[in-house]
């Protein structure tokens, strides 16, 4: 909730323990695109790894990937009614999509931004995120474990709420 405490109205949403994982542009190319940065595992491999991790927390995951900004915005809007929280890797949209930023800010469930590579150790433009300020936090540079860290974060939040 953008650095704020979750309010009691949202508590009922957390009982569902459904986490939406959104992957933005070009993440469907994992395993093929710049394996030196992103590794040789595919998006399907990532999803399977996360399903295995989530089963230990009794969490349900829903996966969505789009290369189109509007599709991501539409899915964020929908998430408010069918998910307890969102983990998003906006890809390149991280750095310039004020529309996705506004969609995140407009929903009343927590959103966590993740990145596979360390965006702060890459090209200068990648160190600026327009979406992170409206997210609960940002995790980057841990490979697929960035997503796993997000799952752990929400598992603890869902249990403690």
mmCIF file of N, CA and C in Angstrom, residues 35 38 56 67 74 76 106-107 123:
data_model
loop_
_atom_site.group_PDB
_atom_site.id
_atom_site.type_symbol
_atom_site.label_atom_id
_atom_site.label_comp_id
_atom_site.label_asym_id
_atom_site.label_seq_id
_atom_site.Cartn_x
_atom_site.Cartn_y
_atom_site.Cartn_z
ATOM 1 N N UNK A 35 20.953 -13.879 -22.165
ATOM 2 C CA UNK A 35 21.083 -14.841 -21.066
ATOM 3 C C UNK A 35 22.171 -14.464 -20.057
ATOM 4 N N UNK A 38 19.888 -12.220 -17.855
ATOM 5 C CA UNK A 38 18.629 -12.769 -17.359
ATOM 6 C C UNK A 38 18.653 -14.273 -17.131
ATOM 7 N N UNK A 56 4.159 -23.870 -0.449
ATOM 8 C CA UNK A 56 4.568 -23.940 0.942
ATOM 9 C C UNK A 56 3.898 -22.898 1.821
ATOM 10 N N UNK A 67 3.107 -7.597 -23.553
ATOM 11 C CA UNK A 67 4.042 -6.661 -24.163
ATOM 12 C C UNK A 67 3.376 -5.323 -24.448
ATOM 13 N N UNK A 74 -5.076 -2.734 -17.725
ATOM 14 C CA UNK A 74 -6.364 -3.411 -17.541
ATOM 15 C C UNK A 74 -6.259 -4.524 -16.498
ATOM 16 N N UNK A 76 -4.091 -4.751 -14.005
ATOM 17 C CA UNK A 76 -3.943 -4.135 -12.680
ATOM 18 C C UNK A 76 -5.297 -3.708 -12.131
ATOM 19 N N UNK A 106 -3.866 3.696 -8.366
ATOM 20 C CA UNK A 106 -5.323 3.748 -8.300
ATOM 21 C C UNK A 106 -5.953 2.537 -7.628
ATOM 22 N N UNK A 107 -5.191 1.461 -7.462
ATOM 23 C CA UNK A 107 -5.780 0.261 -6.869
ATOM 24 C C UNK A 107 -5.458 0.202 -5.377
ATOM 25 N N UNK A 123 22.558 0.567 -17.381
ATOM 26 C CA UNK A 123 22.526 1.894 -17.995
ATOM 27 C C UNK A 123 21.846 2.883 -17.055
#
